Amino acid sequence: MSYKNFPMVPRVIFGRGSFNQINDVLAPKRSSIHAPFIFLIDDVFKNNAWLTSRINLSYDDRIIFVSSKEEPKTTQVDELVEDIILKSKERPSGIIGIGGGSLLDLSKAVALLITNEGEAHDYQGWDLVKNAAIYHVGIPTISGTGAEVSRTTILTGPKLKLGINSDFTPFDQVLLDPELAKDVPKDQWFYTGMDCYVHCVESLNGTYLNEFSKTYGEKSFDLCKEIFLDGDLSEEESQDKLMMASWHGGMSIAYSQVGVAHAMSYGLSFLLGVKHGIGNCLVFDHLEEFYPEGVAIFKQMKAKHSIELPTGICAKLTDEQFDTMIRVALSLEPLWENAIGENWKETITPEKLKGIYKKI
Amino acid sequence: MSYKNFPMVPRVIFGRGSFNQINDVLAPKRSSIHAPFIFLIDDVFKNNAWLTSRINLSYDDRIIFVSSKEEPKTTQVDELVEDIILKSKERPSGIIGIGGGSLLDLSKAVALLITNEGEAHDYQGWDLVKNAAIYHVGIPTISGTGAEVSRTTILTGPKLKLGINSDFTPFDQVLLDPELAKDVPKDQWFYTGMDCYVHCVESLNGTYLNEFSKTYGEKSFDLCKEIFLDGDLSEEESQDKLMMASWHGGMSIAYSQVGVAHAMSYGLSFLLGVKHGIGNCLVFDHLEEFYPEGVAIFKQMKAKHSIELPTGICAKLTDEQFDTMIRVALSLEPLWENAIGENWKETITPEKLKGIYKKI
């Protein structure tokens, strides 16, 4: 038996308005005037001076606005890396990701691919990365994915939707400023928050669970219930708590794994480009069989916030399309093993998954 | 407003029996065959082959057994550093502390003083350390102090009991093996566990608290109640949970501080050499005024485990001795500010503290 030597984010700032400290945080990390900081920012912040005016661009530093309308792709990482290398006189001083899970994952992947040869899809899987990434900083502007603290970056590649899981993936620095989440639209707030909730349910009900992951998962689960179900919280309290729920939920995966909802959501996302947060919700809504208590609470949360999930998503899919989703979902073996146990292949068959997908 | 950029332990292993991995963890960190690993181990493990036989000593590596009967002193750190430097051909590859809070704090301080000139007491205070420590690893064998995750190392110096608080203090690696706590005597288990419980109460009721520290403190508090009050836990569950309670309790101090019990316990310990865990209990038992709910629960925990605290500790002290304790306690300004607020000096007077000390 060998236990994972889990890499934690070595530096974290938490506080409302802490984004004001970004320039002070970066300054000592500049390796030369020719080595720029590259800010990858969700393009919803384009022309948003409240955020961007606080970033001091010096020397060759630049902002690249990136759309998060689609889930991040390996080809997108490769293009960003090529662009950054071509336009920088020296290897950049750092990559700063500002946005939700998509931007954070893209930033982690770009930082890795600057120091690792080849293409992003070469590294999809577990522990395939050889070299440390360049300095990279994560600044979430929406909470739930846990991408700020995880050792993965989930990308849609040519054949699979799969993470680059490695000890070099986690950020070197995270800045948690709950104020940055102030303009998140309600639906997106709910779907992304549910990513965190689903992490907790999947981690806490998984076979991989140990006491380390359990304590983080339980705290995150309790916070989710406070925010989405019981709570009579102010907007600020809710933002603060959800940012911490996301953090602890991400930490809960350290010695655990996600499960059925994530595996199937990746299939949905690979084929149809469904965003991860809503994809999780679409699947999780039909997983009473695996997570009876978790799904019951989820339905209460949905009702409380008057969230109507779209229906008929898979109504007109061909058999071939179902097969693609099922192939992607079944490729995520550790997720199934965590969810069901070592003998998961006995019960998790293509027919079984097709039956669930058909309900969506 | 500027928020602390909190340093987290960058690598952590959790698992029963994970101590077996110690040699694999250290191997890549050896800087040369002349740069030994120095193991500082609580001398209760002397002749304990179950533990020591699992450490492969190579080249000039050595074990130094250290008594934890007394609280760690700055002079003790200076002596250890001198001995290590004199006997090592090169700067050591790393310091590995194995024991409770005393051993962990000593190890952190030794690792710092190997790269920072002068004596340990020069660095007691906040952010006085100039250079990064050498690689240092913490392996707790008793849970509660949070020393495994904190950015301080509490030492008794010539004038004060005070921590070396710095960003360089935290361990580079922590290994959490709950099995190592299997032979802890019951009283010590309780007193050290209560250190964690008191951290939580002081952090959660402090004026410095923010949502980051609060979520960690709440989880740790809940675990303490499960372990010491409600619980019908197996011994293994209890060990696992207390190790995580200690971890989260330590993390809760990140943006917070301890409070009245710690400040006064330091005074008691400075003058009389009272060990920190029991010192906290002796003080906390009389702090209903500051922490009514926390103290009530503490008394229930004491009763449940039939713990009889010694009495009359301060019965025969001279006025001069009271003054010494009070001077040490009042020197810990951030603790009082956290506990009472900015205007703490209006109510926390020498007379007030004397009144409390006299009850002990």
XYZ file of C-alpha atoms in Angstrom:
720
model
C 0.000 0.000 0.000
C 1.407 3.341 -0.989
C -0.294 6.656 -0.282
C -0.236 9.622 -2.616
C 2.100 12.465 -1.711
C -0.462 15.132 -2.421
C 0.717 18.528 -3.714
C -1.073 21.427 -2.059
C -1.188 24.970 -3.404
C 1.779 26.479 -1.534
C 0.442 30.031 -1.262
C -3.079 31.298 -0.810
C -4.604 34.707 -0.206
C -8.215 34.950 0.919
C -10.144 38.161 1.335
C -12.695 40.510 -0.179
C -10.788 42.976 -2.312
C -7.585 40.938 -2.172
C -7.408 41.175 -5.973
C -5.911 44.627 -5.331
C -2.758 42.815 -4.203
C -2.168 41.046 -7.513
C 0.682 43.300 -8.662
C 2.513 42.973 -5.344
C 2.155 39.206 -5.483
C 3.586 38.976 -8.994
C 6.421 41.531 -8.779
C 8.980 39.269 -7.038
C 8.233 36.486 -9.525
C 9.301 38.428 -12.622
C 12.337 36.654 -14.014
C 13.382 39.466 -16.396
C 11.968 42.442 -18.278
C 11.761 40.222 -21.355
C 9.826 37.523 -19.529
C 6.230 38.701 -19.485
C 3.338 37.820 -17.279
C 0.490 36.503 -19.404
C -3.002 37.043 -18.032
C -5.598 34.651 -19.402
C -8.907 36.264 -18.536
C -12.463 35.194 -19.232
C -13.753 37.489 -21.965
C -16.814 38.363 -19.925
C -14.378 40.798 -18.241
C -13.444 42.509 -21.519
C -14.031 46.234 -21.059
C -14.627 45.639 -17.372
C -12.340 48.295 -15.932
C -13.363 47.430 -12.372
C -11.292 44.291 -12.797
C -8.754 44.961 -15.536
C -7.679 48.434 -14.383
C -6.224 46.853 -11.281
C -3.713 44.878 -13.316
C -0.494 46.817 -13.978
C 0.868 45.597 -17.293
C 4.630 46.227 -17.371
C 7.211 45.578 -20.110
C 5.822 42.870 -22.403
C 3.029 41.680 -20.108
C -0.241 41.084 -21.831
C -3.811 40.099 -21.351
C -5.359 37.454 -23.554
C -9.135 37.351 -23.271
C -10.504 33.872 -23.749
C -14.091 32.798 -24.222
C -15.390 30.214 -21.799
C -18.534 29.551 -23.812
C -17.087 26.192 -24.750
C -15.275 23.713 -22.558
C -11.476 24.045 -22.851
C -9.844 22.003 -25.585
C -6.389 20.561 -26.007
C -6.118 22.351 -29.377
C -6.963 25.623 -27.661
C -4.117 25.044 -25.202
C -1.724 24.269 -28.068
C -2.707 27.463 -29.904
C -2.308 29.598 -26.793
C 1.088 28.075 -26.050
C 2.284 28.647 -29.603
C 1.074 32.238 -29.549
C 2.703 32.932 -26.191
C 6.036 31.378 -27.148
C 6.145 33.164 -30.513
C 5.337 36.558 -29.058
C 7.516 36.403 -25.938
C 11.224 37.274 -26.067
C 11.862 34.914 -23.190
C 9.967 32.168 -21.440
C 7.168 34.002 -19.595
C 7.516 34.810 -15.909
C 4.117 33.362 -15.272
C 0.582 32.595 -16.384
C -2.274 34.137 -14.422
C -5.685 32.595 -14.968
C -8.675 34.751 -14.058
C -12.104 33.228 -14.505
C -14.046 30.067 -13.800
C -12.998 26.459 -14.093
C -12.420 26.755 -17.851
C -9.965 29.621 -17.520
C -8.245 28.063 -14.534
C -7.850 24.758 -16.333
C -6.596 26.447 -19.497
C -4.048 28.402 -17.465
C -2.759 25.322 -15.710
C -2.463 23.477 -19.021
C -0.720 26.386 -20.769
C 1.784 26.688 -17.903
C 2.532 22.961 -18.241
C 2.823 22.938 -22.022
C 5.323 25.800 -22.047
C 7.871 23.527 -20.382
C 6.748 20.165 -21.766
C 7.235 19.295 -25.431
C 4.517 18.087 -27.707
C 0.814 18.709 -27.586
C -1.631 18.976 -24.727
C -3.424 15.748 -25.597
C -0.149 13.833 -25.113
C -0.473 14.499 -21.401
C -4.129 13.642 -20.851
C -4.164 10.911 -18.246
C -2.384 10.327 -14.975
C 1.177 11.450 -14.228
C 2.443 11.778 -17.773
C 3.944 15.244 -17.299
C 7.760 15.270 -17.069
C 8.765 18.848 -16.240
C 7.563 21.412 -13.739
C 5.268 24.076 -15.190
C 6.178 27.744 -15.227
C 4.863 29.809 -12.300
C 1.087 29.923 -12.502
C -1.543 31.708 -10.496
C -5.250 30.944 -10.225
C -7.850 33.600 -9.473
C -11.404 32.229 -9.526
C -14.234 34.582 -10.438
C -16.940 31.982 -9.931
C -16.935 29.240 -7.349
C -17.576 25.547 -7.435
C -15.252 23.696 -9.742
C -12.387 23.257 -7.280
C -10.009 23.887 -10.203
C -8.198 26.410 -8.007
C -6.905 23.634 -5.778
C -6.941 20.449 -7.836
C -4.074 18.556 -9.463
C -5.858 18.222 -12.762
C -6.928 20.287 -15.741
C -9.828 18.822 -17.644
C -9.569 19.171 -21.416
C -11.503 17.977 -24.392
C -9.039 16.229 -26.666
C -9.376 14.579 -30.055
C -10.519 11.293 -28.547
C -11.446 11.942 -24.938
C -12.423 14.470 -22.352
C -9.808 13.796 -19.721
C -7.613 15.670 -17.273
C -3.901 16.293 -17.237
C -3.448 14.892 -13.743
C 0.002 15.542 -12.330
C 1.915 16.883 -9.366
C 2.996 19.803 -11.544
C -0.566 20.842 -12.367
C -1.611 22.718 -9.182
C -1.220 26.463 -9.059
C 1.806 27.987 -7.304
C -0.411 30.724 -5.960
C -4.147 31.126 -5.556
C -5.924 34.361 -4.782
C -9.449 33.958 -3.435
C -11.374 37.217 -3.615
C -15.081 36.450 -3.185
C -15.940 39.918 -4.472
C -14.893 38.844 -7.970
C -17.979 36.604 -8.110
C -20.406 39.498 -7.663
C -21.749 39.595 -11.221
C -22.194 35.887 -11.890
C -25.641 35.200 -13.438
C -27.920 33.147 -11.232
C -28.141 30.040 -13.416
C -24.405 29.867 -13.786
C -23.963 30.414 -10.036
C -26.232 27.446 -9.431
C -24.715 25.099 -12.015
C -21.131 25.846 -10.988
C -22.022 25.594 -7.314
C -23.589 22.220 -8.016
C -20.269 21.060 -9.484
C -18.936 21.486 -5.945
C -21.954 19.808 -4.390
C -21.631 16.857 -6.754
C -17.890 16.586 -5.999
C -18.752 16.196 -2.345
C -21.471 13.613 -2.874
C -19.247 11.604 -5.210
C -16.206 11.860 -2.943
C -18.079 11.087 0.284
C -19.829 8.088 -1.275
C -16.747 6.765 -3.039
C -14.778 3.665 -2.233
C -11.490 5.637 -2.312
C -12.484 7.854 0.601
C -10.218 8.219 3.612
C -10.446 10.491 6.645
C -8.384 13.250 5.006
C -10.708 13.599 2.044
C -13.755 12.947 4.196
C -13.228 15.904 6.507
C -12.822 18.283 3.545
C -15.797 16.759 1.751
C -18.041 16.952 4.799
C -17.214 20.614 5.379
C -17.845 21.458 1.754
C -21.096 19.486 1.759
C -22.286 21.342 4.874
C -21.418 24.685 3.299
C -23.319 23.770 0.118
C -26.395 22.930 2.154
C -26.078 26.218 4.018
C -25.752 28.164 0.767
C -28.232 26.395 -1.482
C -30.776 24.968 0.926
C -30.993 26.117 4.538
C -29.329 29.411 4.284
C -30.649 32.799 4.953
C -27.313 34.269 3.989
C -26.435 37.710 2.747
C -25.031 37.847 -0.767
C -21.547 38.467 0.604
C -21.734 35.604 3.081
C -22.961 33.339 0.327
C -20.064 34.342 -1.963
C -17.504 33.868 0.825
C -18.881 30.489 1.810
C -19.183 29.187 -1.738
C -15.583 30.135 -2.447
C -14.520 28.085 0.576
C -16.900 25.239 -0.299
C -15.263 25.024 -3.705
C -11.800 25.001 -2.105
C -12.635 22.268 0.393
C -14.569 20.302 -2.227
C -11.508 20.374 -4.451
C -9.310 19.258 -1.550
C -11.688 16.394 -0.879
C -10.687 14.855 -4.208
C -7.045 14.669 -2.982
C -7.362 11.078 -1.830
C -10.648 10.407 -3.469
C -12.198 10.777 -6.888
C -15.355 11.996 -8.476
C -17.892 9.456 -9.666
C -20.824 8.592 -11.886
C -22.081 12.117 -12.593
C -18.667 13.381 -13.650
C -17.909 10.381 -15.842
C -21.217 10.661 -17.670
C -21.081 14.445 -17.812
C -17.741 14.211 -19.621
C -19.417 12.067 -22.272
C -22.189 14.621 -22.694
C -19.712 17.422 -22.907
C -17.400 15.641 -25.364
C -20.200 14.935 -27.822
C -22.454 17.944 -27.452
C -20.175 20.577 -25.914
C -22.442 20.812 -22.888
C -20.724 22.947 -20.233
C -19.490 20.993 -17.257
C -21.623 22.567 -14.529
C -24.959 22.093 -16.250
C -23.790 18.746 -17.628
C -23.276 17.491 -14.098
C -26.738 18.679 -13.132
C -28.362 17.039 -16.158
C -26.801 13.699 -15.290
C -27.004 13.920 -11.505
C -30.754 14.521 -11.658
C -31.121 10.892 -12.796
C -28.681 9.186 -10.425
C -30.981 8.320 -7.479
C -29.882 4.737 -7.864
C -26.271 5.626 -7.042
C -26.676 8.616 -4.735
C -30.217 8.505 -3.255
C -29.714 11.055 -0.483
C -27.522 13.355 -2.554
C -29.965 13.446 -5.458
C -32.941 14.084 -3.154
C -31.190 17.112 -1.656
C -30.177 18.283 -5.141
C -33.816 18.252 -6.225
C -34.725 20.355 -3.187
C -31.991 22.846 -4.059
C -33.220 23.028 -7.645
C -36.765 23.688 -6.467
C -35.700 26.307 -3.933
C -33.917 28.320 -6.629
C -36.528 27.651 -9.351
C -33.959 26.074 -11.618
C -35.490 24.356 -14.643
C -33.072 21.998 -16.309
C -33.393 21.711 -20.082
C -34.883 18.433 -21.276
C -34.692 16.358 -24.411
C -30.958 16.920 -24.773
C -30.390 13.341 -25.917
C -33.770 12.838 -27.566
C -32.564 12.863 -31.145
C -29.160 11.297 -30.838
C -28.139 8.424 -33.104
C -26.846 5.121 -31.761
C -23.391 6.143 -32.900
C -23.620 9.305 -30.860
C -24.715 7.391 -27.772
C -21.772 5.073 -28.319
C -19.365 8.007 -28.374
C -20.688 9.370 -25.085
C -20.565 5.922 -23.521
C -17.014 5.330 -24.750
C -15.811 8.622 -23.196
C -17.656 7.967 -19.941
C -16.368 4.399 -19.593
C -12.786 5.480 -20.315
C -12.677 7.204 -16.925
C -11.900 4.034 -15.025
C -10.765 5.575 -11.704
C -14.065 7.438 -11.463
C -16.060 4.241 -11.857
C -13.827 2.329 -9.520
C -14.290 5.022 -6.904
C -18.039 5.139 -7.427
C -18.840 1.436 -7.617
C -15.773 -0.488 -6.486
C -13.237 -2.759 -8.128
C -15.852 -4.870 -9.863
C -17.633 -1.952 -11.486
C -17.503 -3.547 -14.905
C -19.999 -6.162 -13.764
C -22.806 -3.636 -13.427
C -21.757 -0.612 -15.449
C -22.462 -1.687 -18.988
C -22.990 0.360 -22.157
C -26.713 -0.478 -21.997
C -26.925 0.805 -18.455
C -25.383 4.140 -19.424
C -27.517 4.405 -22.529
C -30.593 4.022 -20.360
C -29.511 6.961 -18.205
C -28.436 9.152 -21.134
C -31.820 8.572 -22.755
C -33.556 10.212 -19.794
C -31.608 13.441 -20.289
C -6.259 46.506 3.697
C -3.760 43.852 2.831
C -4.388 40.144 3.259
C -1.747 37.652 4.269
C -0.314 35.462 1.531
C -0.521 32.312 3.592
C 2.088 29.584 3.039
C 0.572 26.095 2.990
C 2.517 22.885 3.450
C 3.205 22.003 -0.196
C 3.204 18.211 0.194
C 1.167 15.986 2.451
C 0.763 12.246 2.780
C -2.113 10.865 4.829
C -2.648 7.224 5.627
C -2.334 4.489 8.226
C 1.085 2.956 7.750
C 2.268 5.755 5.477
C 5.357 6.083 7.675
C 6.661 3.128 5.668
C 7.116 5.557 2.778
C 9.511 7.860 4.634
C 12.663 6.634 2.858
C 11.092 6.999 -0.579
C 9.949 10.506 0.271
C 13.407 11.591 1.394
C 15.585 9.917 -1.256
C 15.106 12.536 -4.009
C 15.817 15.320 -1.514
C 19.358 14.178 -0.662
C 21.692 16.887 -1.888
C 24.898 14.811 -1.580
C 26.344 11.840 0.274
C 27.987 14.304 2.660
C 24.725 16.114 3.374
C 22.948 13.988 5.952
C 19.332 13.741 6.927
C 18.963 14.509 10.621
C 16.041 12.849 12.380
C 14.928 14.604 15.558
C 12.809 12.038 17.345
C 10.991 12.168 20.665
C 12.985 10.006 23.053
C 9.880 8.048 24.017
C 10.663 6.182 20.774
C 14.188 5.237 21.872
C 14.521 1.458 21.540
C 11.174 1.368 19.763
C 12.127 -0.713 16.761
C 8.552 -0.653 15.441
C 9.214 2.951 14.529
C 12.967 3.384 14.187
C 13.651 0.227 12.196
C 11.668 1.702 9.346
C 14.150 4.551 8.933
C 17.042 3.685 6.618
C 20.053 5.653 7.800
C 22.458 6.097 4.878
C 25.867 7.792 4.671
C 26.081 10.300 7.547
C 22.389 10.361 8.413
C 21.668 10.263 12.089
C 18.964 10.156 14.671
C 19.039 12.556 17.599
C 16.627 11.576 20.348
C 15.234 14.584 22.158
C 13.235 14.671 25.363
C 9.914 16.460 25.185
C 9.469 16.489 28.946
C 10.093 20.230 28.871
C 8.791 22.787 26.447
C 11.279 23.545 23.654
C 13.763 26.315 24.387
C 15.681 28.694 22.170
C 18.926 27.516 23.835
C 18.014 23.930 22.968
C 17.608 24.933 19.323
C 20.977 26.712 19.372
C 22.693 23.651 20.856
C 21.130 21.304 18.321
C 22.094 23.581 15.433
C 25.671 23.839 16.654
C 25.919 20.095 17.090
C 24.457 19.429 13.636
C 26.693 21.949 11.883
C 29.827 20.725 13.657
C 29.182 17.069 12.925
C 27.995 17.411 9.308
C 30.481 17.617 6.435
C 27.994 19.649 4.442
C 24.796 21.507 5.174
C 22.279 18.748 5.933
C 19.863 17.584 3.253
C 17.003 17.940 5.672
C 15.626 17.844 9.177
C 12.888 15.336 9.951
C 10.927 15.933 13.136
C 9.082 12.945 14.583
C 7.016 13.504 17.708
C 4.496 15.887 19.159
C 4.335 19.662 19.030
C 7.644 20.032 20.892
C 9.586 17.944 18.412
C 7.855 19.489 15.429
C 8.558 22.994 16.699
C 12.175 22.149 17.478
C 12.621 20.715 13.988
C 11.176 23.774 12.308
C 13.383 26.051 14.396
C 16.529 23.992 13.754
C 15.862 23.996 9.997
C 15.515 27.806 10.135
C 18.595 28.411 12.266
C 20.821 26.380 9.971
C 20.393 29.031 7.280
C 19.884 32.106 9.461
C 22.748 33.566 11.476
C 22.614 34.256 15.161
C 20.548 32.634 17.864
C 17.016 31.340 17.930
C 15.755 34.043 20.284
C 16.746 36.702 17.717
C 13.887 35.475 15.560
C 11.115 35.200 18.136
C 8.344 37.447 16.912
C 6.692 38.043 13.571
C 8.472 37.866 10.204
C 12.036 38.381 11.397
C 13.481 35.417 9.475
C 15.518 36.415 6.399
C 16.421 33.173 4.637
C 14.528 30.055 3.651
C 15.050 27.089 5.973
C 16.606 23.851 4.807
C 14.182 21.131 3.710
C 12.196 20.010 6.742
C 9.630 17.312 7.261
C 7.079 16.982 10.047
C 5.714 13.650 11.226
C 3.331 13.989 14.175
C 3.033 11.085 16.606
C 0.377 12.769 18.724
C -2.368 15.027 17.461
C -3.684 18.378 18.509
C -1.066 21.095 18.411
C -1.429 21.951 14.725
C 2.367 22.403 14.648
C 2.413 20.211 11.546
C 0.683 22.908 9.506
C 1.359 26.214 11.263
C 3.735 29.022 10.322
C 5.163 29.272 13.804
C 7.413 27.418 16.201
C 6.794 28.281 19.839
C 9.946 28.522 21.936
C 10.790 29.533 25.455
C 13.472 32.176 25.213
C 15.444 34.116 27.822
C 12.710 36.724 28.184
C 9.590 35.367 26.553
C 7.718 32.347 25.348
C 7.022 33.355 21.786
C 6.912 31.848 18.319
C 9.194 32.259 15.346
C 6.383 33.247 13.002
C 7.466 33.386 9.372
C 6.662 32.241 5.866
C 9.760 30.041 6.012
C 8.630 28.197 9.129
C 6.092 25.688 7.686
C 7.257 22.215 6.807
C 8.065 21.350 3.183
C 6.501 17.954 3.697
C 4.156 16.502 6.253
C 3.432 12.829 6.703
C 0.247 12.068 8.631
C 0.174 8.464 9.784
C -2.509 8.113 12.478
C -1.068 4.749 13.474
C 1.939 6.523 15.005
C -0.347 7.826 17.770
C -1.302 4.352 18.958
C 0.682 4.371 22.230
C -0.077 7.862 23.469
C -1.062 7.775 27.184
C -4.641 8.799 27.831
C -3.935 12.000 29.777
C -1.551 13.240 27.151
C -4.029 12.345 24.398
C -6.618 14.461 26.159
C -4.396 17.453 26.924
C -2.913 17.597 23.438
C -6.326 17.101 21.852
C -7.608 19.965 23.947
C -4.900 22.182 22.473
C -6.717 21.668 19.176
C -10.118 22.223 20.747
C -8.921 25.454 22.377
C -7.431 26.638 19.053
C -10.842 26.274 17.499
C -12.705 28.061 20.265
C -10.187 30.895 20.279
C -10.098 31.190 16.505
C -13.869 30.982 16.015
C -14.521 33.558 18.737
C -11.747 35.893 17.649
C -12.085 39.289 16.029
C -9.579 38.336 13.285
C -11.768 35.542 11.951
C -12.689 35.408 8.269
C -14.522 32.787 6.249
C -11.318 30.938 5.309
C -10.283 30.379 8.909
C -13.871 29.877 9.993
C -14.526 26.884 7.750
C -11.373 25.132 8.959
C -12.121 26.009 12.584
C -15.707 24.790 12.370
C -14.671 21.459 10.887
C -12.018 20.969 13.529
C -14.437 21.952 16.292
C -17.018 19.442 15.005
C -14.387 16.703 14.879
C -13.281 17.485 18.452
C -16.865 17.170 19.654
C -17.204 13.874 17.797
C -13.985 12.537 19.321
C -14.166 13.843 22.876
C -17.878 14.183 23.519
C -20.472 12.546 21.286
C -18.406 9.892 19.732
C -18.741 6.222 19.854
C -15.680 5.869 17.703
C -13.273 2.990 17.349
C -9.726 3.728 18.447
C -8.599 3.907 14.829
C -11.408 6.248 13.802
C -10.615 8.429 16.767
C -6.914 8.578 15.831
C -7.700 9.358 12.194
C -10.178 12.065 13.081
C -7.980 13.708 15.704
C -5.100 13.884 13.248
C -7.365 15.728 10.816
C -8.855 17.901 13.573
C -5.341 19.008 14.475
C -4.589 19.772 10.811
C -7.740 21.814 10.260
C -7.385 23.504 13.646
C -3.885 24.577 12.681
C -5.159 25.845 9.313
C -7.840 27.825 11.111
C -5.121 30.010 12.623
C -4.013 31.030 9.091
C -6.047 34.216 9.070
C -6.879 34.156 12.726
C -5.044 33.836 15.996
C -5.312 32.027 19.257
C -6.553 33.918 22.289
C -6.776 34.229 26.060
C -5.978 30.626 26.996
C -2.854 30.502 24.851
C -1.555 33.870 26.049
C -1.985 32.924 29.698
C -0.764 29.374 29.171
C 2.494 30.764 27.758
C 2.975 32.706 30.995
C 2.398 29.576 33.058
C 4.748 27.612 30.897
C 7.485 30.278 30.889
C 7.582 30.494 34.673
C 6.822 26.975 35.769
C 7.679 24.888 32.718
C 4.102 23.625 32.541
C 3.642 21.721 29.272
C 1.530 23.502 26.733
C -1.370 21.053 26.456
C -2.093 20.809 30.152
C -1.285 24.510 30.579
C -4.044 25.378 28.136
C -6.471 23.158 30.029
C -5.521 24.684 33.402
C -6.213 28.175 32.103
C -9.176 27.414 29.860
C -11.048 25.820 32.769
C -11.408 29.333 34.252
C -12.280 31.306 31.129
C -16.104 31.100 31.170
C -16.155 34.868 31.040
C -14.471 34.905 27.631
C -15.661 31.639 26.095
C -18.851 30.565 27.913
C -20.000 27.887 25.451
C -16.504 26.588 24.756
C -15.661 26.226 28.443
C -18.968 24.494 29.201
C -18.282 21.889 26.513
C -14.700 21.523 27.746
C -15.972 20.687 31.239
C -18.257 18.029 29.749
C -15.318 16.541 27.860
C -13.215 16.493 31.029
C -15.984 14.743 32.919
C -16.599 12.203 30.165
C -12.948 11.143 30.201
C -12.540 11.422 34.001
C -9.742 13.931 33.660
C -8.772 15.545 36.961
C -6.748 18.678 36.447
C -4.110 19.373 39.104
C -4.947 22.253 41.431
C -2.986 24.694 43.527
C -0.398 25.252 40.798
C -0.196 28.955 41.536
C -0.990 28.724 45.255
C 2.462 29.496 46.562
C 3.755 31.905 43.948
C 5.280 35.228 44.974
C 4.072 38.544 43.584
C 7.226 38.680 41.495
C 6.395 35.320 39.964
C 2.857 36.423 39.143
C 4.336 39.520 37.531
C 6.580 37.395 35.320
C 3.669 35.285 34.103
C 1.596 38.389 33.495
C 4.423 40.098 31.594
C 4.826 37.087 29.275
C 1.067 36.765 28.746
C 0.569 40.470 28.006
C 3.487 40.531 25.570
C 1.417 38.458 23.144
C -0.466 41.432 21.757
C -1.940 39.836 18.613
C -3.520 37.105 20.749
C -5.259 39.664 22.959
C -6.276 41.800 20.038
C -7.826 38.750 18.393
C -9.569 37.686 21.594
C -10.886 41.023 22.830
C -10.514 43.527 20.019
C -8.417 46.612 19.385
C -9.160 48.147 22.763
C -8.149 45.091 24.734
C -5.890 47.102 27.015
C -8.920 48.761 28.558
C -10.100 45.547 30.180
C -7.120 43.212 30.230
C -5.101 44.508 33.147
C -2.397 42.839 35.240
C -4.897 42.598 38.114
C -7.388 40.841 35.894
C -4.850 38.213 34.861
C -3.612 37.786 38.402
C -7.160 37.028 39.495
C -7.382 34.246 36.908
C -3.911 32.836 37.614
C -4.766 32.669 41.327
C -7.604 30.249 40.579
C -5.212 27.771 38.958
